[in-house]
Amino acid sequence: MSTFSIGDTDFLRDGHPHQVISGAIHYFRVHPEQWHDRIRKARRMGLNTVETYVAWNAHEPRRGEWDATGWNDLGRFLDLVREEGMDAIVRPGPYICAEWHNGGLPTWLAADEGTLRTSDPDYLADVTGYLRRVYEIVAPRQIQHGGPVVLVQIENEYGAYGSDKAYLEELVRVTKESGITVPLTTVDQPVDQMLADGSLAGLHRTGSFGSRISERLSTLREHQPTGPLMCSEFWDGWFDWWGGIHHTTDVAAAAADLDALLAAGASVNIYMFHGGTNFALTNGANHKGRYLPLVTSYDYDAPLDEAGNPTAKYFALRDVIAKYAHVPEDTPDAGSAGPSFTIPLSSVGSWTETGTADPAVQPTTFDELGHLSALVRYDVDLPALSAPAVLTVDEVRDLAWVRVDGESVGTLSRTRHDRALTIPPGRTLSILVEDQGRVNYDHHLGEEKGLIGAPSLAGEPLQGWRSVPLDVAAIAAAILERDDEAPAGDDASAWVGEFDLTGSADLFLDTTQWGKGYAFVNGFFLGRYWRNGPQRTLYVPAPVTRSGRNRIVVLELEHLLESQARFVPELSLGDLEE
């Protein structure tokens, strides 16, 4: 069997110096029937390795409900990497960042900002159980057992968060006791304090950066004096957030930086090779003083675009790699345009008024409800008012539509730091709150969602709140089975439509004439859309479509400008920075 180790100056594969040229593909962001295609295109670009995170909250969204099948079949994904003749790097976290909701950490963890990612015994007990399950999959697929796995990473950019060495030591202990014998690494940004805090003696330090190659390799070498240098996150693009622009990086600059890395003899993992999609409700959010939820697309301006098609960056990086390693002669097709057509949508009426709940003194958070979907409706009876009064909330996480007796009176936005709204007299106040995505970086991990604290009206507390969870996927599934119609309401309305295909095909759903909401094709949850931009299309993977009749469900929270579903030939991810 083959071996993989760390020598005085190089990685050693079967005892010979080896330069890792890797690219990131997150299996949980790609339809399983498309994994092989993406992996094969990685090999054709000249990569010898595929890297992936493991998203704990994808595998175990509820405590004890572990799933490693279908979209979560990490073992199958690694087997496909091996079948393509490539190596694999596995990064199980438990925290992964990745612009993935809550940084991959499940919301059920009995931990808060003070105990997450620390040596807190309760947190470590949960982490230990998780890692052992992951390593049951990874351990038999290590290189010495005939598998593809050559490196396993401990935690993820930990030096940007904490410095609890006992925590890292426990992760290493569990990893080794679970049969992981390939080299263990850490990754941090090339900042002295981060590199010092984020690793341990005996772990191989690597860096995450996308430019100023010589300077950053030099900093990394100061903290990793022996063995190979490795940029294990070479940022070749960037992510987008709602209300921003679509981020891209210059192709020539990315190629030149990769050239500098490889010329220096460093190993590299291109982040991302293929970004994929934040399907359903899996997008994360940033919060550096202002909450910014991330878009559904995770295209990342990567060499392989969101739909799996090679870009100019793919061929430019391929040309660079060819200077340092064997690159297969065969290249992937450029990809064909998707079918272009428009269909009418029919209203099936309101969809957010369903359900009720027992009253409580204060609003109940998503987390207290154990609710994993996007919406909770908070209803409360209003006291008698002779004039409009100011409604005040401690915090809304993250966006709320406020109604009195069924009439819209405004919104409250976390991004805008809203906390107050004047409302008219009435009988019932209803506040529909959307979790727009959980923060995936820094110190808002694990925070609760919903209407936070004790709302007041004219300075007096409002009590008797009925907190009604709305499962958008379940609502869409029920609508999919209906064949009736109902008038559209003044705001949140559900819409359905049908279209025929001659065969399964990638589709690009244009959402520019819709407001804000969620879209489904044949029951598959494509994700969120929002006219706020920049993203203008939702990617529909070919495997979720079929020959013959297909059905679309749209759950609109605001207003459709046109009651149509328009499919366009290609991705449209938004305006670029001028």
Coordinates of C-alpha atoms in Angstrom, one line a residue:
M1 CA 0.0 0.0 0.0
S2 CA 1.1 3.6 -0.5
T3 CA 2.3 5.9 2.3
F4 CA 2.2 9.6 2.9
S5 CA 4.3 11.5 5.4
I6 CA 6.1 14.7 6.2
G7 CA 9.8 14.9 5.6
D8 CA 12.4 17.5 6.4
T9 CA 11.5 19.7 3.5
D10 CA 8.7 18.0 1.6
F11 CA 5.6 15.9 1.8
L12 CA 6.7 12.3 1.0
R13 CA 4.4 10.0 -1.1
D14 CA 5.8 6.5 -1.0
G15 CA 9.1 8.1 0.2
H16 CA 9.4 10.5 -2.7
P17 CA 9.0 14.3 -2.5
H18 CA 5.5 15.2 -3.5
Q19 CA 3.8 18.6 -4.1
V20 CA 0.2 18.6 -3.2
I21 CA -1.9 20.5 -5.8
S22 CA -5.4 20.3 -4.5
G23 CA -8.8 21.9 -5.0
A24 CA -11.8 22.3 -2.7
I25 CA -15.2 20.7 -3.5
H26 CA -17.7 20.5 -0.6
Y27 CA -19.8 17.4 -1.2
F28 CA -22.7 18.9 0.7
R29 CA -22.9 21.8 -1.7
V30 CA -23.1 19.6 -4.9
H31 CA -25.9 17.2 -5.9
P32 CA -24.5 13.6 -5.3
E33 CA -25.2 12.6 -8.9
Q34 CA -22.8 15.4 -10.0
W35 CA -19.9 14.6 -7.6
H36 CA -18.1 12.4 -10.2
D37 CA -18.3 15.1 -12.9
R38 CA -16.8 17.7 -10.6
I39 CA -14.0 15.4 -9.3
R40 CA -13.1 14.4 -12.9
K41 CA -12.9 18.0 -13.9
A42 CA -10.5 18.6 -11.0
R43 CA -8.2 15.9 -12.3
R44 CA -8.4 17.4 -15.8
M45 CA -7.2 20.7 -14.5
G46 CA -4.1 19.0 -13.2
L47 CA -5.0 18.7 -9.6
N48 CA -3.8 15.6 -7.8
T49 CA -5.9 16.0 -4.6
V50 CA -9.5 17.0 -3.7
E51 CA -10.2 18.7 -0.3
T52 CA -13.5 18.8 1.5
Y53 CA -14.8 20.1 4.8
V54 CA -17.3 17.9 6.8
A55 CA -20.4 19.9 7.9
W56 CA -21.5 18.5 11.3
N57 CA -24.9 20.2 11.1
A58 CA -25.6 18.5 7.7
H59 CA -24.9 15.1 9.1
E60 CA -26.6 15.7 12.5
P61 CA -29.2 18.5 12.3
R62 CA -30.9 17.2 15.4
R63 CA -29.1 15.5 18.3
G64 CA -28.7 11.8 17.8
E65 CA -30.1 11.8 14.2
W66 CA -26.9 11.0 12.4
D67 CA -27.1 10.7 8.6
A68 CA -24.2 9.7 6.3
T69 CA -26.3 8.8 3.2
G70 CA -27.3 10.6 0.0
W71 CA -26.1 14.1 0.1
N72 CA -24.2 13.3 3.3
D73 CA -22.4 10.2 2.0
L74 CA -18.9 11.3 2.7
G75 CA -17.6 7.8 2.2
R76 CA -19.0 7.6 -1.4
F77 CA -17.5 11.0 -2.1
L78 CA -14.1 9.9 -1.0
D79 CA -14.4 6.6 -2.9
L80 CA -15.1 8.6 -6.1
V81 CA -11.9 10.7 -5.4
R82 CA -10.0 7.4 -5.2
E83 CA -11.6 6.0 -8.3
E84 CA -10.4 9.1 -10.2
G85 CA -6.8 8.3 -9.0
M86 CA -6.6 11.3 -6.7
D87 CA -5.8 11.9 -3.1
A88 CA -8.1 13.6 -0.5
I89 CA -7.7 16.0 2.3
V90 CA -10.5 15.9 5.0
R91 CA -11.2 18.9 7.2
P92 CA -13.9 17.8 9.8
G93 CA -13.7 20.9 12.0
P94 CA -15.8 20.6 14.1
Y95 CA -16.0 24.2 13.2
I96 CA -15.5 24.8 9.4
C97 CA -16.6 28.4 8.7
A98 CA -17.0 27.8 4.9
E99 CA -19.7 30.5 4.7
W100 CA -22.0 27.7 5.8
H101 CA -24.7 28.3 8.4
N102 CA -23.4 28.4 12.0
G103 CA -19.9 27.4 10.6
G104 CA -21.1 23.8 10.5
L105 CA -21.9 23.6 14.2
P106 CA -25.4 22.2 15.0
T107 CA -27.8 24.6 16.7
W108 CA -28.7 21.9 19.3
L109 CA -25.3 22.1 21.0
A110 CA -25.6 22.9 24.7
A111 CA -23.0 25.6 24.3
D112 CA -22.8 29.3 23.9
E113 CA -20.2 31.9 22.9
G114 CA -18.3 31.2 26.1
T115 CA -18.0 27.4 25.6
L116 CA -18.1 26.8 21.8
R117 CA -14.7 25.8 20.5
T118 CA -13.2 25.4 23.9
S119 CA -12.2 22.6 26.3
D120 CA -15.6 22.9 28.1
P121 CA -16.4 19.3 29.0
D122 CA -20.0 19.3 27.7
Y123 CA -19.0 20.7 24.4
L124 CA -16.1 18.3 24.1
A125 CA -18.4 15.4 24.8
D126 CA -20.5 16.3 21.9
V127 CA -17.5 17.0 19.6
T128 CA -16.0 13.6 20.6
G129 CA -19.1 11.7 19.5
Y130 CA -19.2 13.6 16.2
L131 CA -15.5 13.1 15.4
R132 CA -15.7 9.4 16.1
R133 CA -18.5 9.0 13.7
V134 CA -16.6 11.0 11.0
Y135 CA -13.5 8.9 11.6
E136 CA -15.4 5.7 11.2
I137 CA -15.8 6.8 7.6
V138 CA -12.4 8.4 7.1
A139 CA -10.0 6.0 8.9
P140 CA -10.5 3.0 6.6
R141 CA -10.1 5.3 3.6
Q142 CA -6.6 6.5 4.6
I143 CA -3.9 6.0 2.0
Q144 CA -2.2 3.2 3.9
H145 CA -5.4 1.2 3.7
G146 CA -5.8 1.8 -0.1
G147 CA -7.9 4.9 0.3
P148 CA -7.3 8.5 -0.9
V149 CA -7.0 10.3 2.4
V150 CA -3.5 11.8 3.0
L151 CA -4.1 14.7 5.4
V152 CA -6.6 15.5 8.1
Q153 CA -7.0 18.9 9.6
I154 CA -7.5 19.8 13.2
E155 CA -10.1 22.6 13.8
N156 CA -10.1 25.5 11.4
E157 CA -8.4 28.9 11.6
Y158 CA -8.6 28.5 15.3
G159 CA -6.0 31.2 15.9
A160 CA -8.6 33.8 14.7
Y161 CA -11.0 32.7 17.5
G162 CA -9.2 31.4 20.5
S163 CA -6.1 29.9 22.1
D164 CA -7.3 27.0 24.2
K165 CA -4.5 24.5 23.8
A166 CA -6.3 21.9 25.9
Y167 CA -9.1 22.0 23.4
L168 CA -6.8 21.4 20.4
E169 CA -5.0 18.7 22.4
E170 CA -8.3 16.9 23.0
L171 CA -9.2 17.0 19.3
V172 CA -5.8 15.5 18.5
R173 CA -6.3 12.7 21.1
V174 CA -9.7 11.8 19.8
T175 CA -8.4 11.9 16.2
K176 CA -5.5 9.6 16.9
E177 CA -7.5 7.2 19.1
S178 CA -10.0 6.9 16.2
G179 CA -7.3 5.4 14.0
I180 CA -6.2 8.5 12.1
T181 CA -2.5 8.0 11.3
V182 CA -2.0 10.3 8.3
P183 CA -0.3 13.7 9.1
L184 CA -2.4 16.2 11.0
T185 CA -2.5 19.8 10.0
T186 CA -3.9 23.2 11.1
V187 CA -4.6 26.3 9.1
D188 CA -4.4 29.9 10.0
Q189 CA -4.1 33.2 8.4
P190 CA -0.4 34.3 8.1
V191 CA -0.5 36.5 11.2
D192 CA 2.0 35.7 14.0
Q193 CA -0.6 35.6 16.8
M194 CA -3.0 33.5 14.8
L195 CA -0.3 31.0 13.8
A196 CA 0.9 30.8 17.4
D197 CA -2.6 30.3 19.0
G198 CA -4.1 28.1 16.4
S199 CA -1.8 25.0 16.5
L200 CA 0.3 22.7 18.6
A201 CA 3.7 21.1 18.5
G202 CA 3.4 18.0 16.4
L203 CA 0.8 19.5 14.1
H204 CA 1.9 20.8 10.7
R205 CA 1.0 24.5 10.3
T206 CA -0.4 25.7 7.0
G207 CA -1.7 29.1 5.8
S208 CA -4.8 30.6 4.3
F209 CA -4.3 33.5 2.0
G210 CA -4.7 34.6 -1.7
S211 CA -2.0 37.2 -2.4
R212 CA 1.4 38.5 -1.3
I213 CA 2.7 35.0 -1.7
S214 CA 6.4 35.5 -0.8
E215 CA 5.6 37.6 2.3
R216 CA 3.0 35.2 3.6
L217 CA 5.1 32.1 3.0
S218 CA 7.9 33.8 4.9
T219 CA 5.6 34.4 7.9
L220 CA 4.4 30.8 7.7
R221 CA 8.0 29.5 7.6
E222 CA 8.8 31.4 10.9
H223 CA 6.2 29.3 12.6
Q224 CA 6.7 26.0 10.6
P225 CA 10.5 25.9 10.4
T226 CA 10.7 22.4 8.9
G227 CA 8.7 20.4 6.4
P228 CA 6.8 21.6 3.4
L229 CA 5.1 25.0 3.2
M230 CA 1.5 24.8 2.2
C231 CA -1.3 27.3 1.5
S232 CA -4.2 25.1 2.3
E233 CA -6.7 27.8 1.4
F234 CA -5.5 29.7 -1.6
W235 CA -8.4 32.1 -2.1
D236 CA -9.0 32.3 -5.8
G237 CA -12.4 34.2 -5.4
W238 CA -14.8 35.4 -2.8
F239 CA -18.3 35.0 -1.5
D240 CA -21.4 37.3 -1.9
W241 CA -23.9 38.7 0.5
W242 CA -27.4 40.1 -0.1
G243 CA -27.4 43.8 -1.0
G244 CA -23.8 43.7 -2.2
I245 CA -22.0 43.1 -5.5
H246 CA -20.9 39.9 -7.1
H247 CA -17.3 39.4 -6.2
T248 CA -14.7 38.2 -8.7
T249 CA -10.9 38.1 -8.8
D250 CA -8.7 38.9 -11.8
V251 CA -7.9 35.8 -13.7
A252 CA -4.3 36.8 -14.5
A253 CA -3.6 37.8 -10.9
A254 CA -4.9 34.5 -9.6
A255 CA -2.8 32.6 -12.1
A256 CA 0.3 34.6 -11.2
D257 CA -0.2 34.0 -7.4
L258 CA -0.6 30.3 -8.0
D259 CA 2.5 30.3 -10.1
A260 CA 4.4 32.0 -7.3
L261 CA 3.2 29.4 -4.8
L262 CA 4.2 26.4 -6.9
A263 CA 7.5 28.0 -8.0
A264 CA 8.4 28.4 -4.3
G265 CA 7.9 24.6 -3.9
A266 CA 4.8 25.1 -1.8
S267 CA 1.9 22.8 -1.8
V268 CA -1.6 24.3 -2.3
N269 CA -5.3 23.7 -1.9
I270 CA -7.3 26.0 -4.2
Y271 CA -10.3 27.4 -2.3
M272 CA -12.6 26.9 -4.1
F273 CA -12.1 24.7 -7.2
H274 CA -15.9 24.4 -7.4
G275 CA -18.0 26.3 -4.9
G276 CA -21.5 24.8 -5.6
T277 CA -24.6 26.1 -4.0
N278 CA -26.1 26.9 -0.5
F279 CA -29.2 24.9 -1.3
A280 CA -32.3 25.2 0.9
L281 CA -31.4 27.3 4.0
T282 CA -27.7 26.5 4.4
N283 CA -26.2 29.9 3.7
G284 CA -24.2 31.5 6.5
A285 CA -23.8 35.2 7.4
N286 CA -21.1 37.6 8.4
H287 CA -21.3 40.1 11.3
K288 CA -18.5 42.5 11.8
G289 CA -20.7 45.3 13.3
R290 CA -23.4 44.8 10.6
Y291 CA -25.2 41.6 10.0
L292 CA -24.9 40.5 6.3
P293 CA -26.6 37.2 5.2
L294 CA -24.9 35.4 2.4
V295 CA -26.5 34.5 -0.9
T296 CA -27.7 31.1 -2.1
S297 CA -25.0 30.8 -4.8
Y298 CA -21.5 29.7 -3.6
D299 CA -20.1 30.2 -7.1
Y300 CA -17.0 31.9 -5.5
D301 CA -15.7 32.9 -8.9
A302 CA -14.0 29.5 -8.8
P303 CA -12.4 27.7 -11.8
L304 CA -15.6 25.6 -12.1
D305 CA -18.7 27.8 -11.9
E306 CA -21.8 27.1 -9.8
A307 CA -23.2 24.9 -12.6
G308 CA -19.9 22.9 -13.0
N309 CA -18.7 24.6 -16.2
P310 CA -15.1 25.5 -16.6
T311 CA -14.3 29.2 -16.7
A312 CA -11.4 31.3 -18.1
K313 CA -9.8 30.9 -14.6
Y314 CA -10.0 27.1 -15.0
F315 CA -7.8 27.2 -18.1
A316 CA -5.5 29.8 -16.8
L317 CA -4.7 27.8 -13.6
R318 CA -4.4 24.7 -15.7
D319 CA -1.7 26.3 -17.8
V320 CA 0.2 27.3 -14.6
I321 CA -0.1 23.8 -13.1
A322 CA 1.2 22.3 -16.4
K323 CA 4.6 24.0 -15.6
Y324 CA 5.0 22.0 -12.5
A325 CA 3.0 18.7 -12.9
H326 CA 1.5 16.4 -15.4
V327 CA -1.8 17.7 -16.7
P328 CA -4.1 15.3 -18.7
E329 CA -4.5 16.1 -22.4
D330 CA -8.3 15.9 -22.3
T331 CA -10.2 19.0 -21.3
P332 CA -13.8 19.4 -20.2
D333 CA -16.4 20.8 -22.5
A334 CA -17.3 24.4 -22.0
G335 CA -20.9 23.5 -21.2
S336 CA -24.0 24.3 -23.1
A337 CA -26.6 26.9 -22.5
G338 CA -29.7 25.9 -20.6
P339 CA -33.1 25.9 -22.2
S340 CA -34.9 29.3 -22.2
F341 CA -38.6 29.5 -21.6
T342 CA -41.3 31.2 -19.6
I343 CA -44.3 29.7 -17.8
P344 CA -47.3 31.3 -16.0
L345 CA -47.6 30.9 -12.3
S346 CA -50.9 30.4 -10.5
S347 CA -51.6 31.6 -7.0
V348 CA -52.7 29.2 -4.3
G349 CA -53.2 31.9 -1.8
S350 CA -51.6 32.9 1.5
W351 CA -49.2 30.5 3.1
T352 CA -47.9 32.2 6.3
E353 CA -51.2 32.3 8.3
T354 CA -51.3 28.6 9.2
G355 CA -51.1 27.2 12.7
T356 CA -51.4 28.4 16.2
A357 CA -49.6 28.0 19.6
D358 CA -50.2 28.3 23.3
P359 CA -49.3 31.7 24.7
A360 CA -46.2 32.5 26.7
V361 CA -45.0 35.6 28.5
Q362 CA -42.3 36.3 25.9
P363 CA -41.7 35.3 22.3
T364 CA -40.1 31.8 22.0
T365 CA -36.9 31.7 20.0
F366 CA -36.3 29.3 17.0
D367 CA -33.8 27.4 19.2
E368 CA -36.2 27.0 22.1
L369 CA -38.8 25.7 19.7
G370 CA -36.2 23.3 18.1
H371 CA -37.1 24.9 14.8
L372 CA -34.7 24.4 11.9
S373 CA -36.6 26.2 9.2
A374 CA -36.7 29.8 8.2
L375 CA -39.8 31.4 9.8
V376 CA -41.6 31.8 13.0
R377 CA -44.8 33.9 13.3
Y378 CA -45.3 35.7 16.6
D379 CA -48.9 36.7 17.4
V380 CA -50.1 38.7 20.4
D381 CA -53.3 40.4 21.4
L382 CA -53.0 44.2 21.6
P383 CA -54.3 46.3 24.5
A384 CA -56.8 49.0 23.7
L385 CA -55.1 52.0 22.1
S386 CA -56.6 55.4 21.3
A387 CA -53.7 56.4 19.0
P388 CA -50.7 54.9 17.2
A389 CA -47.9 53.7 19.6
V390 CA -44.3 52.7 19.3
L391 CA -43.5 49.0 19.3
T392 CA -40.0 48.3 20.7
V393 CA -38.0 45.1 20.5
D394 CA -34.7 44.1 22.1
E395 CA -33.5 42.6 18.8
V396 CA -34.9 41.0 15.7
R397 CA -32.9 38.1 14.2
D398 CA -33.0 38.7 11.4
L399 CA -35.8 40.2 9.4
A400 CA -39.5 40.8 10.4
W401 CA -42.7 41.7 8.6
V402 CA -45.1 43.5 11.0
R403 CA -48.9 43.4 10.6
V404 CA -51.8 44.6 12.7
D405 CA -55.1 42.9 12.0
G406 CA -53.7 41.5 8.8
E407 CA -52.5 44.9 7.4
S408 CA -48.8 45.5 6.8
V409 CA -47.3 48.3 8.9
G410 CA -43.6 47.9 8.1
T411 CA -40.5 45.8 8.6
L412 CA -37.7 45.4 11.2
S413 CA -34.3 44.5 10.0
R414 CA -31.2 43.4 11.9
T415 CA -29.0 44.6 9.1
R416 CA -30.4 48.1 9.6
H417 CA -30.2 47.8 13.4
D418 CA -34.0 48.4 13.6
R419 CA -35.6 48.2 17.0
A420 CA -38.8 50.3 16.9
L421 CA -41.8 50.8 14.7
T422 CA -45.0 52.8 15.1
I423 CA -48.1 50.7 14.8
P424 CA -51.8 51.7 14.7
P425 CA -54.5 50.6 17.1
G426 CA -55.9 47.1 16.5
R427 CA -56.7 43.7 18.0
T428 CA -53.8 41.5 16.9
L429 CA -50.2 42.1 16.3
S430 CA -48.4 39.6 14.1
I431 CA -44.6 39.6 13.5
L432 CA -43.2 37.2 10.9
V433 CA -39.5 36.7 11.6
E434 CA -37.1 35.1 9.2
D435 CA -33.8 33.5 10.1
Q436 CA -31.7 34.8 7.1
G437 CA -28.7 32.6 7.9
R438 CA -26.6 31.9 11.0
V439 CA -23.3 33.7 11.4
N440 CA -20.4 31.5 10.4
Y441 CA -17.4 33.4 11.6
D442 CA -16.1 35.1 14.7
H443 CA -18.1 35.6 17.9
H444 CA -21.8 35.3 16.9
L445 CA -21.7 31.5 16.5
G446 CA -24.5 29.7 18.3
E447 CA -26.6 32.7 18.9
E448 CA -30.4 32.3 19.1
K449 CA -32.8 33.4 16.3
G450 CA -36.2 35.0 16.4
L451 CA -37.8 37.9 18.3
I452 CA -35.3 38.3 21.1
G453 CA -36.2 39.6 24.6
A454 CA -39.4 41.2 25.8
P455 CA -41.1 43.5 23.3
S456 CA -43.0 46.5 24.6
L457 CA -45.7 48.9 23.3
A458 CA -45.7 52.5 24.4
G459 CA -43.2 51.5 27.1
E460 CA -45.4 48.7 28.5
P461 CA -44.5 45.0 28.1
L462 CA -46.5 43.0 25.6
Q463 CA -47.2 39.5 27.0
G464 CA -49.1 36.4 25.8
W465 CA -47.1 35.7 22.7
R466 CA -48.1 32.8 20.5
S467 CA -44.9 31.5 18.7
V468 CA -45.8 29.5 15.6
P469 CA -43.0 27.8 13.7
L470 CA -43.4 27.6 9.9
D471 CA -41.6 24.9 8.1
V472 CA -41.2 26.2 4.6
A473 CA -40.1 22.9 3.0
A474 CA -43.2 21.1 4.5
I475 CA -45.5 23.9 3.4
A476 CA -44.0 23.7 -0.2
A477 CA -44.4 19.9 -0.2
A478 CA -48.1 20.2 0.8
I479 CA -48.7 22.8 -1.9
L480 CA -47.0 20.6 -4.5
E481 CA -49.8 18.1 -4.1
R482 CA -52.6 20.6 -4.5
D483 CA -54.3 21.4 -7.8
D484 CA -56.6 24.2 -6.6
E485 CA -56.1 28.0 -7.0
A486 CA -56.8 30.9 -4.7
P487 CA -56.4 34.7 -5.0
A488 CA -53.0 36.1 -4.2
G489 CA -52.9 38.1 -1.0
D490 CA -51.5 41.6 -0.4
D491 CA -48.1 40.1 0.5
A492 CA -47.1 36.5 1.2
S493 CA -48.6 34.2 -1.4
A494 CA -47.7 30.8 -2.8
W495 CA -47.5 30.2 -6.5
V496 CA -47.2 27.0 -8.6
G497 CA -46.4 26.3 -12.3
E498 CA -45.7 23.4 -14.6
F499 CA -43.3 22.9 -17.5
D500 CA -42.2 20.0 -19.7
L501 CA -38.7 18.9 -20.6
T502 CA -37.5 16.4 -23.2
G503 CA -34.9 15.2 -20.7
S504 CA -33.2 16.3 -17.5
A505 CA -31.2 19.5 -17.8
D506 CA -29.5 22.1 -15.7
L507 CA -31.8 25.1 -15.5
F508 CA -31.3 28.7 -14.4
L509 CA -34.3 30.3 -12.8
D510 CA -34.5 34.0 -13.2
T511 CA -35.8 35.6 -10.0
T512 CA -35.5 39.3 -10.9
Q513 CA -39.2 39.9 -11.1
W514 CA -39.9 38.3 -7.7
G515 CA -39.6 39.9 -4.3
K516 CA -38.2 37.7 -1.5
G517 CA -38.8 34.0 -0.7
Y518 CA -38.0 30.4 -1.5
A519 CA -38.3 28.3 -4.7
F520 CA -38.7 24.5 -5.2
V521 CA -38.6 22.4 -8.4
N522 CA -40.1 18.9 -8.1
G523 CA -40.0 19.2 -4.4
F524 CA -36.2 20.1 -4.3
F525 CA -35.5 23.1 -2.2
L526 CA -33.4 25.4 -4.5
G527 CA -32.8 28.0 -1.8
R528 CA -33.6 31.7 -1.1
Y529 CA -34.1 34.5 -3.6
W530 CA -34.3 38.2 -3.0
R531 CA -34.6 41.2 -5.3
N532 CA -32.1 42.9 -3.1
G533 CA -29.5 41.2 -5.2
P534 CA -26.8 40.7 -6.3
Q535 CA -27.9 37.1 -7.3
R536 CA -30.4 37.0 -10.1
T537 CA -30.7 33.3 -10.9
L538 CA -31.2 30.1 -8.9
Y539 CA -29.3 27.1 -10.1
V540 CA -31.5 24.0 -10.8
P541 CA -29.3 20.9 -11.0
A542 CA -30.1 18.5 -13.8
P543 CA -30.7 15.5 -11.5
V544 CA -33.7 17.2 -9.8
T545 CA -35.4 17.7 -13.2
R546 CA -37.0 15.0 -15.4
S547 CA -38.3 14.2 -18.8
G548 CA -41.9 15.2 -19.1
R549 CA -43.9 17.2 -16.6
N550 CA -42.0 19.2 -13.9
R551 CA -43.5 21.4 -11.2
I552 CA -42.3 24.6 -9.5
V553 CA -43.5 26.0 -6.2
V554 CA -42.7 29.6 -5.2
L555 CA -43.2 30.8 -1.6
E556 CA -43.2 34.6 -1.9
L557 CA -42.9 36.7 1.2
E558 CA -43.6 40.1 -0.4
H559 CA -44.7 40.7 -4.0
L560 CA -44.2 39.2 -7.5
L561 CA -43.8 41.8 -10.1
E562 CA -44.8 39.2 -12.7
S563 CA -46.7 36.0 -12.0
Q564 CA -44.3 34.1 -14.2
A565 CA -41.3 31.8 -13.9
R566 CA -38.6 32.6 -16.4
F567 CA -35.8 30.2 -17.2
V568 CA -32.7 31.7 -18.8
P569 CA -29.7 30.2 -20.6
E570 CA -27.0 30.8 -17.9
L571 CA -26.1 32.0 -14.5
S572 CA -26.6 35.6 -13.6
L573 CA -25.0 36.4 -10.3
G574 CA -25.1 40.2 -10.2
D575 CA -23.2 43.4 -10.9
L576 CA -19.5 43.6 -10.5
E577 CA -17.5 46.3 -8.7
E578 CA -16.7 49.0 -11.2

